[in-house]
C-alpha positions as a LaTeX table, in Angstrom:
\begin{tabular}{lrrr}
\hline
Residue & $x$ (\AA) & $y$ (\AA) & $z$ (\AA) \\
\hline
Met1 & 67.00 & $-42.88$ & $-125.13$ \\
Thr2 & 63.28 & $-42.70$ & $-125.97$ \\
Met3 & 61.04 & $-39.38$ & $-124.63$ \\
Pro4 & 58.06 & $-40.61$ & $-122.83$ \\
Glu5 & 54.95 & $-40.08$ & $-125.14$ \\
Arg6 & 52.97 & $-36.72$ & $-124.35$ \\
Asp7 & 49.43 & $-38.47$ & $-125.01$ \\
Glu8 & 49.75 & $-40.69$ & $-121.96$ \\
Pro9 & 47.88 & $-39.19$ & $-118.53$ \\
Thr10 & 50.04 & $-38.61$ & $-115.64$ \\
Gly11 & 49.48 & $-39.33$ & $-112.60$ \\
Ala12 & 47.67 & $-36.86$ & $-111.17$ \\
Leu13 & 45.04 & $-36.85$ & $-114.18$ \\
Val14 & 43.94 & $-39.73$ & $-113.18$ \\
Arg15 & 44.15 & $-40.25$ & $-109.29$ \\
Pro16 & 40.76 & $-38.30$ & $-108.32$ \\
Tyr17 & 38.72 & $-41.12$ & $-110.59$ \\
Ala18 & 40.46 & $-43.90$ & $-109.43$ \\
Val19 & 40.05 & $-42.64$ & $-105.88$ \\
Thr20 & 36.25 & $-43.12$ & $-106.70$ \\
Arg21 & 36.76 & $-46.70$ & $-109.29$ \\
Gly22 & 35.71 & $-44.73$ & $-112.11$ \\
Arg23 & 32.33 & $-43.52$ & $-110.56$ \\
Thr24 & 31.19 & $-39.66$ & $-111.57$ \\
Arg25 & 27.50 & $-40.45$ & $-110.20$ \\
Pro26 & 26.95 & $-40.07$ & $-106.38$ \\
Lys27 & 24.94 & $-42.42$ & $-104.80$ \\
Leu28 & 22.84 & $-39.34$ & $-103.15$ \\
Glu29 & 22.69 & $-35.72$ & $-105.25$ \\
Ile30 & 24.64 & $-33.78$ & $-102.84$ \\
Ala31 & 24.42 & $-29.60$ & $-103.36$ \\
Leu32 & 27.33 & $-27.33$ & $-104.27$ \\
Glu33 & 26.53 & $-25.40$ & $-100.43$ \\
Ala34 & 26.03 & $-28.41$ & $-98.95$ \\
Leu35 & 27.15 & $-28.42$ & $-95.46$ \\
Val36 & 29.02 & $-31.47$ & $-93.88$ \\
Glu37 & 29.49 & $-32.18$ & $-90.40$ \\
Thr38 & 31.43 & $-35.98$ & $-89.14$ \\
Thr39 & 29.18 & $-38.02$ & $-87.57$ \\
Val40 & 29.81 & $-39.37$ & $-84.33$ \\
Arg41 & 30.05 & $-42.81$ & $-86.16$ \\
Gly42 & 32.94 & $-40.69$ & $-88.82$ \\
Arg43 & 34.47 & $-39.88$ & $-85.49$ \\
Ser44 & 34.77 & $-43.42$ & $-83.49$ \\
Thr45 & 35.95 & $-45.61$ & $-86.79$ \\
Gly46 & 38.31 & $-43.08$ & $-88.12$ \\
Ala47 & 36.48 & $-43.19$ & $-91.60$ \\
Gly48 & 35.26 & $-46.59$ & $-91.87$ \\
Arg49 & 36.84 & $-47.99$ & $-94.46$ \\
Gly50 & 37.96 & $-45.31$ & $-97.03$ \\
Gly51 & 41.44 & $-44.54$ & $-97.82$ \\
Ser52 & 43.26 & $-40.97$ & $-96.79$ \\
Glu53 & 40.51 & $-38.65$ & $-98.55$ \\
His54 & 38.10 & $-40.05$ & $-96.04$ \\
Gln55 & 40.23 & $-39.30$ & $-93.40$ \\
Tyr56 & 40.98 & $-35.72$ & $-94.47$ \\
Ile57 & 37.31 & $-35.18$ & $-94.96$ \\
Ala58 & 36.22 & $-36.43$ & $-91.61$ \\
Ala59 & 39.08 & $-34.82$ & $-89.60$ \\
Met60 & 38.30 & $-31.50$ & $-91.96$ \\
Cys61 & 34.05 & $-31.35$ & $-90.87$ \\
Asp62 & 35.07 & $-32.49$ & $-87.37$ \\
Gly63 & 34.75 & $-30.61$ & $-84.38$ \\
Gly64 & 31.86 & $-28.55$ & $-84.70$ \\
Arg65 & 34.12 & $-27.81$ & $-87.99$ \\
Val66 & 31.19 & $-27.13$ & $-90.99$ \\
Gln67 & 31.84 & $-27.59$ & $-94.51$ \\
Ser68 & 30.11 & $-26.75$ & $-97.53$ \\
Leu69 & 31.15 & $-29.67$ & $-100.44$ \\
Ala70 & 32.30 & $-26.90$ & $-102.58$ \\
Glu71 & 35.31 & $-26.17$ & $-99.59$ \\
Ile72 & 35.85 & $-29.60$ & $-99.35$ \\
Ala73 & 36.66 & $-29.92$ & $-103.49$ \\
Ala74 & 38.81 & $-27.01$ & $-103.03$ \\
Arg75 & 40.72 & $-27.90$ & $-100.09$ \\
Met76 & 41.45 & $-31.06$ & $-101.36$ \\
Gln77 & 41.99 & $-30.10$ & $-104.99$ \\
Leu78 & 39.90 & $-32.34$ & $-106.33$ \\
Pro79 & 37.22 & $-31.79$ & $-108.92$ \\
Leu80 & 34.07 & $-31.27$ & $-107.42$ \\
Gly81 & 32.66 & $-34.65$ & $-109.30$ \\
Val82 & 34.92 & $-36.69$ & $-107.53$ \\
Ala83 & 34.31 & $-34.75$ & $-103.95$ \\
Arg84 & 30.73 & $-35.62$ & $-104.03$ \\
Val85 & 31.27 & $-39.53$ & $-105.09$ \\
Ile86 & 32.89 & $-38.97$ & $-102.25$ \\
Val87 & 31.11 & $-37.09$ & $-99.26$ \\
Ala88 & 27.75 & $-39.41$ & $-101.32$ \\
Asp89 & 29.39 & $-42.41$ & $-100.05$ \\
Met90 & 30.55 & $-41.03$ & $-96.81$ \\
Ala91 & 27.22 & $-39.97$ & $-96.40$ \\
Thr92 & 25.45 & $-43.30$ & $-97.18$ \\
Asp93 & 28.08 & $-45.32$ & $-94.61$ \\
Gly94 & 26.77 & $-42.80$ & $-91.83$ \\
Leu95 & 30.64 & $-41.17$ & $-91.07$ \\
Val96 & 29.15 & $-37.99$ & $-92.57$ \\
Ala97 & 25.90 & $-36.04$ & $-91.78$ \\
Val98 & 25.20 & $-33.66$ & $-95.13$ \\
Tyr99 & 22.67 & $-30.55$ & $-94.56$ \\
Glu100 & 21.18 & $-29.46$ & $-97.63$ \\
Pro101 & 19.81 & $-25.84$ & $-98.36$ \\
Thr102 & 16.68 & $-24.82$ & $-97.74$ \\
Ser103 & 14.09 & $-23.94$ & $-100.40$ \\
Leu104 & 12.42 & $-20.39$ & $-99.58$ \\
Asp105 & 8.41 & $-21.03$ & $-100.06$ \\
Asp106 & 6.43 & $-18.29$ & $-101.64$ \\
Glu107 & 5.79 & $-16.11$ & $-98.95$ \\
Ser108 & 9.26 & $-16.51$ & $-97.23$ \\
Asp109 & 10.88 & $-15.52$ & $-100.48$ \\
Ala110 & 9.43 & $-11.64$ & $-100.24$ \\
Val111 & 11.13 & $-11.50$ & $-96.89$ \\
Gly112 & 14.51 & $-13.02$ & $-97.94$ \\
Thr113 & 14.57 & $-10.55$ & $-100.66$ \\
Glu114 & 13.71 & $-7.77$ & $-98.32$ \\
Leu115 & 16.25 & $-8.96$ & $-95.88$ \\
Leu116 & 18.83 & $-9.27$ & $-98.81$ \\
Glu117 & 18.03 & $-5.50$ & $-100.05$ \\
Arg118 & 18.28 & $-4.21$ & $-96.57$ \\
Val119 & 21.84 & $-5.84$ & $-96.40$ \\
Leu120 & 22.93 & $-5.34$ & $-99.71$ \\
Ser121 & 22.15 & $-1.38$ & $-98.93$ \\
Gly122 & 24.06 & $-1.33$ & $-95.53$ \\
Leu123 & 27.09 & $-3.12$ & $-97.07$ \\
Arg124 & 27.03 & $-0.02$ & $-99.77$ \\
Arg125 & 26.95 & 2.38 & $-96.70$ \\
Leu126 & 30.11 & 1.50 & $-95.23$ \\
\hline
\end{tabular}
């Protein structure tokens, strides 16, 4: 009886990228902290033509349970790049809405920094 080669990849290593058909670049650039929510179309079509990953994301982000891209990747135990490609595909198909973080301009940056310092001070007093 021969032993299998240890150099061969296992299904667990290959599968995430098989889901994206080997693509590593998303159709849309999505930030790590971007929030994802299932749309009405995503609810009504059952996540469209996608596989079980699409259905899982649609269910996870439905009913007011908005999730960040990082949370989706962690909960699905997928590499972040794979989750980003899947979510970008779903957004392109109108199955999910992606809410990107807003950037602070120079005026509001000072206000934001002051607010964060007050929150940090309050936390230290706890």
